Amino acid sequence: MAAVSAKPRALVLGGGVAGLTAAFGLADRGYQVTLCEARQHCGGRAFSFADAASGQRLDNGPHALLGCYRAMGALLQRLGTAGHCQRDATLRLAYRHPGGRCDRLQLGGWPVPLAMPPALLRLGLPFGAKLRALFGMATALLPTPAHWTLADWLQRRGQSGLPDDVLWRPLCRAIMNCEPDACAARDFLATLREAFAGRAAQAAFVLPTAPWGVLLGDAAPAALARAGVALRLGARATGLLVGERFVSAVEFGDGTRCALAADDLLVTALPWFALHRLCPALWPGAGALRSAPIVTAHFEVAEGAAVLPDQGPVVALVGGAPFHFVLRTPGGEPRRFALLSGGDRWFDGRSVAEIEGAARAELGRYYPEWAAEVPARVRIAKEQHATFVAAPGSRPLRPRPGRLVGGPANLLVCGDWTDTGLPATLEGAARSAEALLAGLPRR
Ligand SMILES: Cc1cc2nc3c(=O)[nH]c(=O)nc-3n(C[C@H](O)[C@H](O)[C@H](O)COP(=O)(O)OP(=O)(O)OC[C@H]3O[C@@H](n4cnc5c(N)ncnc54)[C@H](O)[C@@H]3O)c2cc1C
């Protein structure tokens, strides 16, 4: 009788969306998996913290999914937390203009290519601008040169002015976390096509009804244990021993070391800057990717004071600066909302008091009927490395998920910054791990 071989081992570094997806997938493929996460919780860049002043659990920043995020949806199913999301039937987005005017983009229930034209025609834009926006949407399906920024694309497709301000810029900030002149048109349009070329539900927001700590961090330990994955929290990898052909050990901040054999797998699911810090020679491109920040001002209006008018869970502030969106948790307490800024460098070096002042002043411009001096508790959350910038020319800096070209034979990489064809999103992170897994033999 043939001897039963021991399970192959896999060590996963990083417990964000990519690392969790990789760990579950490796366990399903017969590996004996250990997941090492530097912090005391999983979830990576989507996490919550306890706000001592209010006793509330706040997110480091609101995260929205789209209906087309299938890999992220599968992870939430695996964690047992998909029920903590509100899935809209179709895209609904409110636009708030300075002075208080409000427009809505609301698609009907038909496939998006059929639903978009009437929705754009109902938008409160002059007729010529609506026609230009329609033309822009139609040409989003055409191939785009890799060196074009989104600003190039907008200019060449006749989208400057109102279509840019109202339609494209909010979409660009939401998807790319930067301004149109900083990001690659091709990466933006790839996401747009996934969302806007199919059924209405693909383009709709899927919004959490509980903090991200509940959806990911709290649920992960039990779900990983059910899958047979060993979880080490507080395990920060500080060094790799890279031999001629393979990584032979990982060193951790607490002085421990994990030895690896040539047929053991090491999967890094770290952000670009962390992989670069850990071992700069592995993939020098990781050190050349730029980061973009996200800043959130969580508001809690005092009891009995006037609440901010509620125009739905996602409101884009047209021409807003430095904040771009007002977000609410569906079904949440009306006194709570968040102002979010994507990729704006105005915040660099600013104090919390200055940021709070800017948030209140901007609310005063967009909601004149709601006095900006209404008593409210404000908590600022700043994420300096929220996303990488998917700029033109950044594709070669992003390795394909899986084995690095010329890299150690037992080392595989994934993470939102690897080349999935998508920008930095939860879906990109989950798909990077799926792509890595697809290259492995099933055992
Ligand atoms: C405020 C904010 C808002 C966002 N909004 C959205 C949104 O609305 N929609 C969307 O799709 N995306 C959004 N994103 C982006 C999204 O969060 C990321 O794309 C995604 O979470 C990346 O997942 P990841 O697993 O690739 O990396 P990460 O989440 O960064 O996970 C990497 C993990 O590795 C750990 N780690 C780091 N160094 C080490 C080490 N040396 N040893 C061990 N572990 C280590 C980290 O602690 C972390 O847990 C947002 C990001 C932020 C910050």
XYZ file of C-alpha atoms and ligand atoms in Angstrom:
496
model
C 0.000 0.000 0.000
C 1.369 3.348 -0.935
C 2.301 5.522 2.031
C -0.048 8.469 2.653
C 2.006 11.595 1.994
C 1.944 14.442 4.520
C 0.066 17.577 3.510
C 2.219 20.186 1.734
C 2.679 23.325 3.828
C 1.798 26.908 2.916
C 2.657 30.040 4.880
C 0.584 33.127 4.020
C 1.838 36.572 5.086
C -0.884 39.222 5.498
C -4.484 38.758 6.633
C -6.225 41.303 4.410
C -8.728 40.373 1.712
C -6.042 38.864 -0.536
C -4.432 36.854 2.277
C -7.770 35.545 3.564
C -8.872 34.517 0.062
C -5.513 32.808 -0.522
C -5.608 31.008 2.851
C -9.100 29.575 2.268
C -8.224 28.557 -1.286
C -4.977 26.850 -0.252
C -6.756 24.923 2.502
C -9.387 23.823 -0.062
C -6.543 22.593 -2.281
C -5.169 20.344 0.428
C -2.408 22.523 1.919
C -1.673 22.750 5.626
C -1.974 26.539 5.922
C -0.684 29.042 8.484
C -1.763 32.671 8.072
C 0.511 35.259 9.734
C -0.881 38.762 10.247
C 1.106 41.619 11.781
C -1.849 43.243 13.555
C -4.118 41.804 16.211
C -6.952 41.396 13.677
C -7.503 40.372 10.077
C -9.100 42.605 7.432
C -6.086 44.639 6.331
C -7.081 48.044 5.014
C -10.775 47.438 5.774
C -10.962 47.518 9.557
C -12.741 49.242 12.434
C -11.524 50.843 15.626
C -13.212 51.778 18.882
C -13.798 55.523 19.235
C -13.261 56.195 22.927
C -15.223 59.486 22.900
C -18.461 58.066 21.484
C -18.068 54.386 22.350
C -18.829 53.680 18.671
C -17.020 51.250 16.431
C -15.915 53.309 13.427
C -14.383 52.191 10.144
C -10.939 53.463 9.135
C -12.895 54.621 6.094
C -16.167 53.658 4.420
C -15.761 50.857 1.860
C -18.375 50.358 -0.852
C -18.669 47.312 -3.107
C -20.289 47.085 -6.510
C -22.597 44.296 -7.614
C -19.906 43.074 -10.018
C -17.503 42.325 -7.116
C -17.999 38.550 -7.317
C -14.711 37.424 -5.712
C -15.204 39.729 -2.726
C -18.793 38.475 -2.442
C -17.468 34.901 -2.328
C -15.075 35.816 0.513
C -17.900 37.354 2.554
C -19.958 34.185 1.968
C -17.033 32.115 3.225
C -16.756 34.311 6.312
C -20.519 34.043 6.851
C -20.987 37.824 6.767
C -22.517 38.450 3.315
C -25.827 39.087 5.102
C -24.318 42.277 6.600
C -24.517 43.985 3.202
C -27.387 45.807 1.563
C -27.473 44.904 -2.120
C -29.232 47.547 -4.228
C -31.132 46.379 -7.311
C -29.620 49.084 -9.485
C -27.243 52.068 -9.369
C -28.518 55.028 -7.354
C -26.212 57.974 -6.812
C -27.124 61.471 -5.592
C -25.201 64.579 -6.662
C -25.148 67.587 -4.401
C -24.095 70.948 -5.860
C -22.746 73.961 -3.937
C -25.777 75.925 -2.728
C -27.784 72.750 -2.121
C -29.237 71.650 -5.490
C -29.489 67.879 -5.710
C -29.619 65.613 -8.808
C -29.858 61.854 -9.048
C -28.487 59.233 -11.358
C -30.834 56.294 -11.047
C -30.772 53.411 -13.515
C -33.876 51.375 -14.347
C -33.901 47.609 -13.964
C -32.833 46.787 -17.559
C -29.263 45.909 -18.532
C -27.031 48.951 -17.976
C -26.367 49.757 -21.673
C -30.157 50.166 -22.098
C -30.794 51.793 -18.713
C -27.968 54.337 -18.870
C -29.207 56.585 -21.740
C -32.608 57.460 -20.163
C -30.924 57.860 -16.744
C -28.384 60.311 -18.201
C -31.130 62.185 -20.042
C -32.998 62.645 -16.722
C -29.879 64.097 -15.048
C -30.109 67.848 -14.366
C -27.594 68.880 -17.044
C -28.058 71.127 -20.090
C -29.103 69.074 -23.153
C -25.741 69.408 -24.934
C -23.859 68.172 -21.851
C -26.228 65.170 -21.557
C -25.570 64.215 -25.183
C -21.819 64.499 -24.638
C -22.069 62.337 -21.493
C -24.013 59.724 -23.495
C -21.363 59.761 -26.204
C -18.658 59.343 -23.531
C -20.436 56.325 -22.011
C -20.741 54.703 -25.435
C -17.063 55.211 -26.261
C -15.990 53.790 -22.876
C -16.343 50.397 -24.575
C -13.601 51.177 -27.117
C -9.955 50.170 -26.509
C -7.734 52.907 -25.029
C -3.959 53.457 -25.399
C -2.040 52.458 -22.254
C -0.263 55.840 -21.945
C -3.468 57.934 -21.748
C -4.452 59.404 -18.429
C -8.172 59.583 -17.770
C -7.857 63.368 -18.266
C -6.507 62.679 -21.807
C -9.422 60.357 -22.479
C -11.986 62.878 -21.176
C -10.554 65.630 -23.339
C -10.370 63.472 -26.481
C -13.892 62.161 -25.969
C -15.335 65.677 -25.558
C -16.161 65.209 -21.862
C -14.586 68.407 -20.450
C -16.776 70.704 -18.374
C -20.063 69.406 -16.961
C -19.836 65.704 -18.005
C -16.386 65.609 -16.368
C -17.469 67.476 -13.204
C -20.745 65.661 -12.626
C -20.335 62.212 -14.115
C -16.711 61.226 -14.558
C -14.783 62.882 -11.726
C -16.891 61.377 -8.924
C -16.629 57.951 -10.614
C -12.878 58.407 -10.998
C -12.413 59.340 -7.344
C -14.592 56.426 -6.201
C -12.882 53.819 -8.386
C -9.294 55.108 -8.737
C -8.886 57.200 -5.572
C -7.161 60.001 -7.478
C -7.875 62.762 -9.988
C -8.283 62.033 -13.737
C -4.873 63.526 -14.609
C -3.104 61.028 -12.304
C -4.646 57.714 -13.325
C -4.543 55.435 -16.358
C -7.688 55.626 -18.478
C -7.328 51.921 -19.273
C -7.573 50.772 -15.616
C -10.526 53.063 -14.913
C -12.407 51.908 -18.004
C -11.723 48.220 -17.215
C -13.659 48.561 -13.940
C -16.340 50.693 -15.558
C -16.939 48.071 -18.243
C -17.344 45.322 -15.660
C -19.889 47.390 -13.792
C -21.669 49.095 -16.686
C -21.708 46.529 -19.494
C -24.018 43.951 -17.895
C -27.087 43.592 -15.703
C -28.391 46.488 -13.596
C -27.385 44.695 -10.392
C -23.728 44.616 -11.512
C -23.545 48.425 -11.376
C -25.408 48.764 -8.062
C -23.754 49.577 -4.739
C -23.432 46.797 -2.199
C -23.045 48.587 1.135
C -22.171 47.174 4.537
C -24.772 47.576 7.261
C -22.229 46.783 10.000
C -18.645 47.983 10.591
C -15.940 46.307 8.481
C -14.469 44.892 11.664
C -17.610 42.762 11.932
C -17.539 41.665 8.287
C -13.856 40.692 8.174
C -11.792 40.949 11.376
C -14.273 39.445 13.855
C -15.432 36.684 11.525
C -12.035 35.552 10.261
C -10.655 33.509 13.222
C -13.617 31.123 13.443
C -14.017 30.777 9.663
C -10.295 30.082 9.229
C -10.394 27.527 12.046
C -13.337 25.773 10.336
C -11.219 25.556 7.174
C -8.292 24.112 9.149
C -6.100 27.243 8.752
C -3.835 28.113 11.706
C -3.947 31.873 12.399
C -1.082 33.790 14.029
C -2.048 37.359 14.923
C 0.621 39.879 15.936
C 3.104 38.006 13.688
C 4.969 40.640 11.666
C 7.401 39.194 9.123
C 10.662 41.132 9.354
C 12.992 39.176 7.098
C 13.145 36.534 4.366
C 16.068 34.178 3.921
C 16.282 33.908 0.161
C 18.607 31.187 -1.103
C 19.630 30.479 -4.675
C 16.363 28.831 -5.623
C 13.864 29.243 -2.820
C 12.995 31.093 0.387
C 14.291 28.926 3.215
C 12.923 30.846 6.227
C 10.770 33.771 7.350
C 11.808 35.773 10.421
C 9.257 37.470 12.645
C 9.407 40.547 14.843
C 9.069 38.490 18.036
C 12.355 36.711 17.236
C 10.741 33.509 15.955
C 11.646 31.977 12.615
C 9.703 29.660 10.350
C 11.871 27.330 8.237
C 10.598 26.439 4.762
C 11.529 23.497 2.551
C 11.777 23.832 -1.231
C 8.289 22.372 -1.685
C 6.658 24.505 1.023
C 4.825 27.524 -0.363
C 5.299 31.086 0.855
C 2.479 33.403 -0.224
C 2.932 37.120 0.406
C -0.360 39.028 0.490
C 1.265 42.253 1.720
C 0.743 45.772 0.399
C 3.395 47.034 -2.043
C 5.216 49.172 0.541
C 5.352 46.320 3.092
C 6.774 43.824 0.586
C 9.352 46.404 -0.444
C 10.343 46.984 3.178
C 10.563 43.238 3.830
C 12.787 42.421 0.859
C 13.483 45.287 -1.621
C 15.329 43.041 -4.090
C 12.369 40.699 -4.642
C 10.367 43.102 -6.816
C 11.939 46.583 -7.093
C 8.783 47.837 -8.849
C 6.966 47.674 -5.497
C 9.165 50.533 -4.269
C 8.276 52.684 -7.270
C 4.466 52.542 -6.913
C 2.958 55.740 -5.491
C 0.396 55.747 -2.651
C -2.789 57.828 -2.412
C -4.491 58.761 0.865
C -8.128 58.526 1.984
C -9.361 60.838 4.730
C -12.687 60.370 6.497
C -14.490 62.743 8.853
C -17.016 60.743 10.889
C -19.810 63.037 12.121
C -22.200 62.322 14.955
C -24.733 65.121 15.360
C -25.720 65.854 18.960
C -29.042 64.417 20.088
C -31.912 66.778 19.410
C -29.888 68.886 16.912
C -30.853 69.163 13.222
C -29.682 66.170 11.200
C -28.064 66.501 7.774
C -30.649 65.911 4.981
C -30.472 62.250 3.949
C -30.266 61.805 0.171
C -29.241 58.180 0.194
C -26.166 56.246 1.238
C -23.819 57.718 -1.408
C -23.845 61.435 -2.276
C -21.173 62.918 -4.560
C -20.270 66.545 -3.844
C -19.920 68.063 -7.331
C -16.717 70.112 -7.428
C -16.135 69.234 -3.767
C -12.730 69.873 -2.226
C -11.061 68.648 -0.135
C -13.949 66.223 0.613
C -15.753 64.443 -2.234
C -18.541 62.239 -0.848
C -21.083 62.046 1.965
C -21.701 58.442 3.002
C -24.179 56.793 5.329
C -24.669 53.256 6.530
C -27.949 51.965 5.041
C -30.508 51.746 7.831
C -28.027 53.443 10.184
C -28.631 56.106 12.813
C -29.669 59.355 10.948
C -27.393 61.432 13.222
C -24.295 59.699 11.781
C -22.642 60.236 8.431
C -19.125 60.388 7.025
C -17.422 62.876 4.721
C -14.809 61.177 2.567
C -11.906 62.464 0.528
C -10.164 60.250 -2.025
C -6.578 60.937 -3.036
C -6.475 64.643 -2.114
C -3.033 65.865 -1.006
C -4.474 68.959 0.719
C -4.505 66.939 3.943
C -0.744 66.366 4.011
C 0.627 67.882 7.212
C -2.760 69.333 8.297
C -3.858 69.143 11.911
C -7.068 67.425 13.016
C -8.523 70.852 13.884
C -7.805 72.167 10.373
C -9.378 69.078 8.782
C -12.472 69.347 10.965
C -12.735 73.045 10.066
C -12.533 72.236 6.340
C -15.170 69.509 6.717
C -17.610 71.841 8.465
C -16.974 74.670 5.984
C -17.622 72.339 3.041
C -20.849 71.048 4.573
C -21.909 74.694 4.956
C -21.390 75.237 1.201
C -23.293 72.126 0.102
C -26.003 72.051 2.791
C -26.757 75.717 3.490
C -30.070 74.722 5.105
C -28.092 72.674 7.650
C -25.974 75.046 9.686
C -22.344 73.921 9.660
C -22.049 74.941 13.317
C -24.645 72.349 14.425
C -23.177 70.626 17.503
C -21.566 67.385 16.386
C -18.732 65.114 17.434
C -16.204 64.696 14.610
C -13.576 61.968 14.403
C -10.951 62.116 11.656
C -9.438 58.927 10.207
C -6.458 59.362 7.901
C -5.048 56.515 5.768
C -1.838 57.642 4.101
C -1.348 54.457 2.005
C -5.009 53.723 1.286
C -4.361 52.673 -2.316
C -1.586 52.615 -4.864
C -2.002 54.986 -7.812
C -2.812 53.099 -11.017
C -0.997 55.676 -13.159
C -0.127 55.250 -16.839
C 3.133 53.303 -16.850
C 2.430 51.594 -13.525
C 1.435 48.240 -15.066
C 5.071 47.023 -15.422
C 5.587 47.858 -11.731
C 2.805 45.413 -10.830
C 3.777 41.708 -11.015
C 1.245 39.137 -12.205
C -0.274 37.342 -9.193
C 1.677 34.133 -8.626
C 5.384 33.457 -9.029
C 7.629 36.466 -9.660
C 9.568 36.395 -12.926
C 13.035 35.124 -11.946
C 11.935 34.980 -8.285
C 12.316 32.161 -5.731
C 10.496 28.995 -6.852
C 8.404 28.623 -3.676
C 7.324 32.284 -3.354
C 4.012 33.547 -4.748
C 2.626 37.080 -4.497
C -0.875 38.509 -4.456
C -2.560 41.687 -3.203
C -4.597 44.512 -4.732
C -1.449 46.056 -6.244
C -0.512 43.004 -8.334
C -1.529 43.132 -11.979
C -5.156 42.029 -12.070
C -6.173 44.656 -14.619
C -8.170 46.358 -11.842
C -7.237 49.362 -9.682
C -6.802 49.136 -5.885
C -10.083 47.644 -4.739
C -11.336 44.903 -2.462
C -12.302 43.023 -5.608
C -8.808 43.431 -7.083
C -7.348 42.012 -3.846
C -9.684 38.994 -3.835
C -9.155 38.334 -7.554
C -5.374 38.524 -7.201
C -5.548 35.598 -4.768
C -7.938 33.728 -7.056
C -5.486 34.163 -9.949
C -2.632 32.878 -7.781
C -4.689 29.836 -6.770
C -5.694 29.115 -10.359
C -2.021 28.491 -11.145
C -1.686 25.762 -8.466
C -2.352 22.055 -8.905
C -5.375 20.808 -6.922
C -4.247 18.137 -4.435
C -10.050 54.149 3.929
C -10.101 53.227 2.752
C -11.247 53.181 1.971
C -11.311 52.315 0.873
N -12.468 52.243 0.154
C -12.618 51.256 -0.750
C -13.882 51.042 -1.371
O -14.854 51.763 -1.127
N -13.991 50.016 -2.254
C -12.934 49.189 -2.556
O -13.110 48.249 -3.344
N -11.708 49.397 -1.995
C -11.536 50.389 -1.096
N -10.313 50.581 -0.494
C -9.162 49.753 -0.926
C -9.193 48.360 -0.267
O -9.292 48.504 1.135
C -7.904 47.619 -0.605
O -7.746 47.580 -2.013
C -7.897 46.180 -0.085
O -8.356 46.106 1.241
C -6.489 45.618 -0.187
O -6.458 44.309 0.310
P -5.088 43.496 0.350
O -5.393 42.200 1.011
O -4.475 43.472 -1.001
O -4.080 44.339 1.261
P -4.230 44.797 2.781
O -5.642 45.021 3.120
O -3.288 45.948 2.957
O -3.718 43.538 3.622
C -2.366 43.307 3.879
C -2.200 42.789 5.293
O -0.821 42.520 5.517
C -0.501 42.877 6.838
N 0.937 43.103 6.911
C 1.651 44.181 6.490
N 2.956 43.990 6.711
C 3.087 42.746 7.251
C 4.191 41.970 7.668
N 5.447 42.427 7.548
N 3.967 40.723 8.193
C 2.695 40.241 8.296
N 1.603 40.949 7.919
C 1.801 42.180 7.387
C -1.308 44.130 7.078
O -1.486 44.377 8.467
C -2.619 43.771 6.370
O -3.532 43.142 7.228
C -10.194 51.489 0.565
C -9.027 51.564 1.333
C -8.985 52.404 2.414
C -7.739 52.438 3.265
